[in-house]
Short mmCIF file of C-alpha atoms and ligand atoms in Angstrom, two decimals:
data_model
loop_
_atom_site.label_atom_id
_atom_site.label_comp_id
_atom_site.label_asym_id
_atom_site.label_seq_id
_atom_site.Cartn_x
_atom_site.Cartn_y
_atom_site.Cartn_z
CA MET A 9 -11.62 0.60 -4.30
CA GLN A 10 -9.21 2.94 -2.62
CA VAL A 11 -6.79 4.22 -5.25
CA ILE A 12 -3.58 5.74 -3.92
CA ILE A 13 -1.15 7.46 -6.27
CA LEU A 14 2.36 8.09 -4.96
CA PRO A 15 5.34 9.83 -6.58
CA SER A 16 7.64 6.82 -6.96
CA ALA A 17 7.97 3.03 -6.84
CA ARG A 18 9.90 3.45 -3.58
CA ASP A 19 6.91 5.24 -2.02
CA VAL A 20 4.67 2.37 -3.16
CA ALA A 21 6.94 -0.13 -1.36
CA LEU A 22 7.01 1.97 1.82
CA TYR A 23 3.23 2.34 1.79
CA ALA A 24 2.79 -1.42 1.36
CA ALA A 25 5.28 -2.11 4.17
CA ASP A 26 3.27 0.16 6.48
CA CYS A 27 0.11 -1.83 5.63
CA VAL A 28 1.82 -5.17 6.34
CA VAL A 29 3.23 -3.95 9.65
CA ASP A 30 -0.19 -2.54 10.64
CA VAL A 31 -1.79 -5.96 10.09
CA ILE A 32 0.95 -7.72 12.06
CA ASP A 33 0.57 -5.23 14.92
CA ALA A 34 -3.23 -5.60 14.93
CA ARG A 35 -3.48 -9.41 14.97
CA THR A 36 -2.29 -12.04 17.43
CA ASN A 37 -1.70 -14.55 14.62
CA PRO A 38 -1.62 -12.56 11.40
CA VAL A 39 -2.07 -14.33 8.08
CA LEU A 40 -0.48 -12.71 5.04
CA GLY A 41 -1.06 -13.55 1.39
CA LEU A 42 2.13 -12.92 -0.58
CA ALA A 43 3.08 -12.44 -4.22
CA THR A 44 6.26 -12.94 -6.22
CA GLY A 45 7.44 -11.04 -9.31
CA SER A 46 9.53 -7.88 -9.62
CA THR A 47 7.05 -5.48 -8.02
CA PRO A 48 7.02 -6.71 -4.39
CA ILE A 49 10.82 -7.12 -4.15
CA ALA A 50 11.17 -3.55 -2.83
CA LEU A 51 8.42 -4.26 -0.28
CA TYR A 52 10.23 -7.38 0.96
CA LYS A 53 13.52 -5.45 1.19
CA GLU A 54 11.79 -2.84 3.33
CA LEU A 55 10.23 -5.50 5.57
CA VAL A 56 13.66 -7.04 6.11
CA VAL A 57 15.04 -3.59 7.07
CA ARG A 58 12.18 -3.10 9.54
CA TYR A 59 12.72 -6.58 10.99
CA GLN A 60 16.46 -5.93 11.37
CA SER A 61 15.78 -2.62 13.12
CA LYS A 62 13.32 -4.44 15.43
CA GLN A 63 10.27 -2.51 14.21
CA VAL A 64 8.45 -5.74 13.39
CA SER A 65 8.61 -9.45 14.16
CA PHE A 66 7.11 -12.19 11.98
CA ARG A 67 7.31 -14.81 14.73
CA HIS A 68 3.54 -15.30 14.89
CA THR A 69 2.83 -14.70 11.20
CA THR A 70 1.60 -17.34 8.77
CA SER A 71 1.92 -16.77 5.04
CA PHE A 72 0.34 -18.15 1.88
CA ASN A 73 1.81 -17.39 -1.51
CA LEU A 74 -0.42 -16.93 -4.50
CA ASP A 75 1.15 -19.37 -6.90
CA GLU A 76 3.90 -21.75 -7.94
CA TYR A 77 5.11 -23.12 -11.27
CA ILE A 78 4.14 -26.71 -12.02
CA GLY A 79 6.87 -29.23 -12.76
CA ILE A 80 9.90 -27.67 -11.10
CA ALA A 81 11.29 -28.57 -7.67
CA ASP A 82 10.97 -26.24 -4.68
CA SER A 83 14.74 -25.96 -4.74
CA HIS A 84 14.82 -24.86 -8.41
CA GLU A 85 16.45 -21.46 -8.92
CA GLN A 86 13.23 -20.08 -10.50
CA SER A 87 10.66 -21.64 -8.17
CA TYR A 88 8.54 -19.17 -6.24
CA ARG A 89 9.55 -21.00 -3.03
CA THR A 90 13.19 -20.14 -3.79
CA PHE A 91 12.18 -16.56 -4.60
CA MET A 92 10.38 -16.16 -1.27
CA ASN A 93 13.16 -17.76 0.77
CA ARG A 94 15.72 -15.51 -0.88
CA HIS A 95 13.82 -12.22 -0.78
CA LEU A 96 12.04 -12.56 2.54
CA PHE A 97 11.72 -15.75 4.58
CA ASP A 98 15.44 -16.46 5.12
CA ALA A 99 16.03 -12.90 6.29
CA ILE A 100 13.25 -12.61 8.90
CA ASP A 101 12.08 -14.57 11.95
CA ILE A 102 9.03 -16.20 10.35
CA ILE A 103 8.78 -19.90 11.28
CA ALA A 104 9.54 -21.85 8.09
CA THR A 105 6.69 -24.31 8.60
CA ASN A 106 4.25 -21.38 8.76
CA THR A 107 5.19 -20.28 5.22
CA HIS A 108 3.11 -21.86 2.48
CA VAL A 109 3.72 -21.89 -1.27
CA PRO A 110 1.54 -24.21 -3.38
CA LEU A 111 3.21 -27.63 -3.80
CA ALA A 112 3.41 -28.04 -7.55
CA GLU A 113 6.45 -30.14 -8.34
CA SER A 114 4.41 -33.19 -9.36
CA GLN A 115 3.48 -33.71 -12.99
CA ASP A 116 0.50 -35.89 -12.02
CA ALA A 117 -2.87 -34.17 -12.44
CA GLY A 118 -4.49 -36.03 -9.52
CA THR A 119 -1.67 -35.14 -7.13
CA LEU A 120 -1.80 -31.49 -8.22
CA LYS A 121 -5.57 -31.36 -7.79
CA LYS A 122 -5.24 -32.75 -4.27
CA SER A 123 -2.46 -30.25 -3.54
CA ALA A 124 -4.77 -27.41 -4.65
CA GLN A 125 -7.60 -28.66 -2.41
CA ASP A 126 -5.21 -29.03 0.52
CA TYR A 127 -3.98 -25.47 -0.04
CA GLU A 128 -7.53 -24.11 0.19
CA ALA A 129 -8.07 -26.17 3.36
CA SER A 130 -4.85 -24.84 4.93
CA ILE A 131 -5.94 -21.25 4.30
CA GLN A 132 -9.26 -22.02 5.98
CA GLN A 133 -7.54 -23.71 8.93
CA ALA A 134 -5.34 -20.66 9.42
CA GLY A 135 -8.52 -18.56 9.71
CA GLY A 136 -8.36 -16.96 6.25
CA ILE A 137 -6.01 -14.31 4.88
CA ASP A 138 -5.93 -10.94 6.67
CA LEU A 139 -4.09 -9.07 3.94
CA GLN A 140 -3.36 -10.33 0.44
CA ILE A 141 -0.52 -8.60 -1.43
CA LEU A 142 -0.93 -8.61 -5.21
CA GLY A 143 0.90 -7.47 -8.32
CA ILE A 144 -0.76 -7.22 -11.72
CA GLY A 145 0.28 -8.82 -15.01
CA LEU A 146 0.49 -6.87 -18.27
CA ASN A 147 -2.70 -8.70 -19.30
CA GLY A 148 -4.49 -7.90 -16.02
CA HIS A 149 -3.82 -11.24 -14.31
CA ILE A 150 -3.66 -11.55 -10.53
CA GLY A 151 -1.87 -14.58 -9.18
CA PHE A 152 -1.77 -16.67 -12.35
CA ASN A 153 -5.45 -16.10 -13.04
CA GLU A 154 -5.17 -15.33 -16.71
CA PRO A 155 -7.85 -13.56 -18.77
CA THR A 156 -11.17 -15.49 -18.83
CA SER A 157 -10.50 -17.02 -15.37
CA SER A 158 -13.74 -17.37 -13.45
CA PHE A 159 -14.32 -14.82 -10.71
CA ALA A 160 -15.44 -17.79 -8.59
CA SER A 161 -12.27 -19.84 -9.21
CA ARG A 162 -10.39 -21.52 -6.37
CA THR A 163 -6.81 -22.81 -6.16
CA ARG A 164 -6.25 -24.92 -9.27
CA ILE A 165 -4.04 -25.75 -12.22
CA LYS A 166 -3.86 -22.90 -14.71
CA THR A 167 -2.26 -22.72 -18.15
CA LEU A 168 -0.19 -19.55 -18.52
CA SER A 169 -0.99 -17.21 -21.37
CA GLU A 170 1.55 -16.52 -24.10
CA SER A 171 1.94 -12.96 -22.80
CA THR A 172 2.83 -14.24 -19.30
CA VAL A 173 5.26 -16.85 -20.63
CA ILE A 174 7.00 -14.13 -22.67
CA ALA A 175 7.03 -11.67 -19.74
CA ASN A 176 8.65 -14.30 -17.46
CA LYS A 177 11.10 -15.64 -20.04
CA ARG A 178 13.71 -13.22 -18.71
CA PHE A 179 14.11 -15.32 -15.56
CA PHE A 180 15.00 -18.55 -17.39
CA LYS A 181 18.30 -19.36 -19.09
CA ASP A 182 18.35 -19.97 -22.86
CA GLY A 183 17.16 -23.52 -23.55
CA GLU A 184 16.10 -24.10 -19.93
CA PHE A 185 12.66 -25.69 -19.29
CA GLN A 186 10.16 -22.88 -18.64
CA PRO A 187 6.88 -24.06 -17.12
CA HIS A 188 3.66 -23.22 -18.96
CA LEU A 189 1.45 -24.38 -16.09
CA ALA A 190 1.03 -23.12 -12.54
CA LEU A 191 -0.91 -23.89 -9.40
CA THR A 192 -2.57 -20.63 -8.41
CA MET A 193 -5.04 -19.37 -5.85
CA GLY A 194 -8.27 -18.58 -7.68
CA ILE A 195 -9.95 -15.21 -7.97
CA GLY A 196 -12.57 -16.46 -5.51
CA THR A 197 -9.78 -17.39 -3.08
CA ILE A 198 -8.27 -13.90 -3.40
CA LEU A 199 -11.66 -12.21 -2.97
CA ASP A 200 -12.15 -14.12 0.31
CA SER A 201 -9.19 -12.27 1.90
CA ASN A 202 -10.21 -9.69 4.50
CA ALA A 203 -8.26 -7.01 2.62
CA VAL A 204 -6.21 -6.86 -0.55
CA LEU A 205 -3.40 -4.51 -1.48
CA LEU A 206 -2.40 -4.45 -5.14
CA MET A 207 0.89 -2.76 -6.01
CA ALA A 208 1.65 -1.56 -9.54
CA THR A 209 4.61 0.47 -10.73
CA GLY A 210 5.95 1.61 -14.08
CA LYS A 211 4.50 2.71 -17.38
CA ALA A 212 4.16 -0.85 -18.73
CA LYS A 213 1.38 -1.52 -16.20
CA ALA A 214 -0.68 1.60 -17.01
CA GLU A 215 -3.08 -0.12 -19.47
CA ALA A 216 -3.78 -3.04 -17.13
CA VAL A 217 -4.25 -0.66 -14.20
CA LYS A 218 -6.77 1.40 -16.15
CA ALA A 219 -8.72 -1.73 -17.15
CA MET A 220 -8.72 -2.95 -13.53
CA ILE A 221 -9.97 0.28 -11.98
CA GLU A 222 -12.01 1.99 -14.67
CA GLY A 223 -12.84 -0.78 -17.12
CA PRO A 224 -15.91 -2.95 -16.95
CA LEU A 225 -16.03 -5.89 -14.57
CA SER A 226 -14.76 -8.50 -16.99
CA ALA A 227 -13.07 -11.89 -17.00
CA MET A 228 -10.88 -10.42 -19.75
CA CYS A 229 -9.24 -8.35 -17.00
CA PRO A 230 -9.07 -10.69 -13.97
CA ALA A 231 -7.93 -7.84 -11.70
CA SER A 232 -11.22 -6.01 -12.37
CA ALA A 233 -12.73 -8.58 -9.95
CA LEU A 234 -11.19 -6.46 -7.18
CA GLN A 235 -13.97 -3.93 -7.87
CA LEU A 236 -16.15 -6.46 -6.01
CA HIS A 237 -13.95 -6.44 -2.90
CA GLU A 238 -15.03 -4.11 -0.11
CA ALA A 239 -11.49 -3.55 1.16
CA ALA A 240 -9.29 -3.34 -1.93
CA THR A 241 -6.48 -0.80 -1.98
CA ILE A 242 -4.62 -0.14 -5.22
CA VAL A 243 -1.31 1.62 -4.67
CA LEU A 244 0.37 3.05 -7.76
CA ASP A 245 3.30 5.16 -8.77
CA GLU A 246 2.72 8.07 -11.15
CA GLU A 247 3.64 6.03 -14.22
CA ALA A 248 1.29 3.16 -13.50
CA ALA A 249 -1.48 5.71 -12.82
CA SER A 250 -0.76 7.74 -15.93
CA LEU A 251 -3.72 6.51 -18.04
CA LEU A 252 -6.41 6.82 -15.36
CA ALA A 253 -9.26 9.10 -16.49
CA LEU A 254 -10.20 9.99 -12.90
CA LYS A 255 -6.65 10.39 -11.58
CA GLU A 256 -7.31 13.83 -10.05
CA TYR A 257 -10.48 12.52 -8.40
CA TYR A 258 -8.58 9.68 -6.69
CA GLN A 259 -6.00 12.19 -5.43
CA TRP A 260 -8.83 14.44 -4.20
CA CYS A 261 -10.46 11.46 -2.41
CA GLU A 262 -7.17 10.64 -0.72
CA GLN A 263 -6.76 14.24 0.43
CA LYS A 264 -10.31 14.19 1.85
CA ARG A 265 -9.68 10.85 3.56
CA GLN A 266 -6.56 12.26 5.22
CA GLN A 267 -8.47 15.36 6.35
CA LEU A 268 -11.28 13.22 7.76
CA HIS A 269 -8.69 11.14 9.61
CA GLU A 270 -7.48 14.38 11.21
CA GLY A 271 -11.06 15.35 12.14
CA ASN A 272 -11.43 17.97 9.42
CA VAL A 273 -14.55 17.60 7.24
CA SER A 274 -14.24 20.88 5.33
C1 F6R B 314 3.24 -13.69 -8.86
C2 F6R B 314 1.97 -13.16 -9.28
C3 F6R B 314 1.80 -12.40 -10.55
C4 F6R B 314 2.62 -11.13 -10.58
C5 F6R B 314 2.43 -10.40 -11.90
C6 F6R B 314 3.28 -9.14 -11.98
O1 F6R B 314 3.13 -14.36 -7.63
O2 F6R B 314 1.05 -13.35 -8.56
O3 F6R B 314 0.45 -12.11 -10.73
O4 F6R B 314 2.20 -10.30 -9.52
O5 F6R B 314 2.79 -11.25 -12.95
O6 F6R B 314 4.62 -9.48 -11.97
P1 F6R B 314 5.74 -8.36 -11.90
O7 F6R B 314 5.67 -7.76 -10.56
O8 F6R B 314 7.03 -9.12 -12.13
O9 F6R B 314 5.46 -7.39 -13.00
#
């Protein structure tokens, strides 16, 4: 794992935007894996700014989102499709049919299972994901892979944990139906990406971040599976990094990496 600790949440967003633009510049038909939630909003804002100032075009980019709530329409105010359209897709030149969010409106198990299989097939057909953006849940989830999810899991129906339902309650109006099920890429699907970039900001994420980076490899912390990925970058602000035992070491590593990049091995 490459652990990068930056002064602020804004720096985390800028760093992530640089990584996305680098992948787009390097590939003829880049494939991005995208996340929803509060954390990547600043990244998407920055990508829109860079698109508007002609620093990047998404014309040849394909995207796959991690997850979608089961049982609400794409057009629902709280669907992840609506979130992505609002925060990114509608503001850039990505071709709408090249943006993929799991289709999860059906309440029929067979239809959802087929939708999950089709999603895996579409990722394969696109040539796999070049860079997967991730956030982390308070309980260590990635996508909606809740604690005890198999490290080999693929896109499937997942029941949300109580902690996740409570954390996401803020987005739903009082009395409004809040889904307890989601269609999510599996941990195995995420680990198949060529590279992953997990963003975490704020004090509330510090425990989960510590478990992911320094805890044992454990299904109790799904994000710890990223320890198995050969190109996983974890980019944190100071608060999210505050409980790391080896914080100074990660900063030292980053300094050495920069020096090496400049041809200095001292
Ligand atoms: C959403 C997703 C989730 C979030 C996580 C953190 O697509 O994959 O794993 O990344 O719940 O959410 P925030 O950023 O709102 O704290």
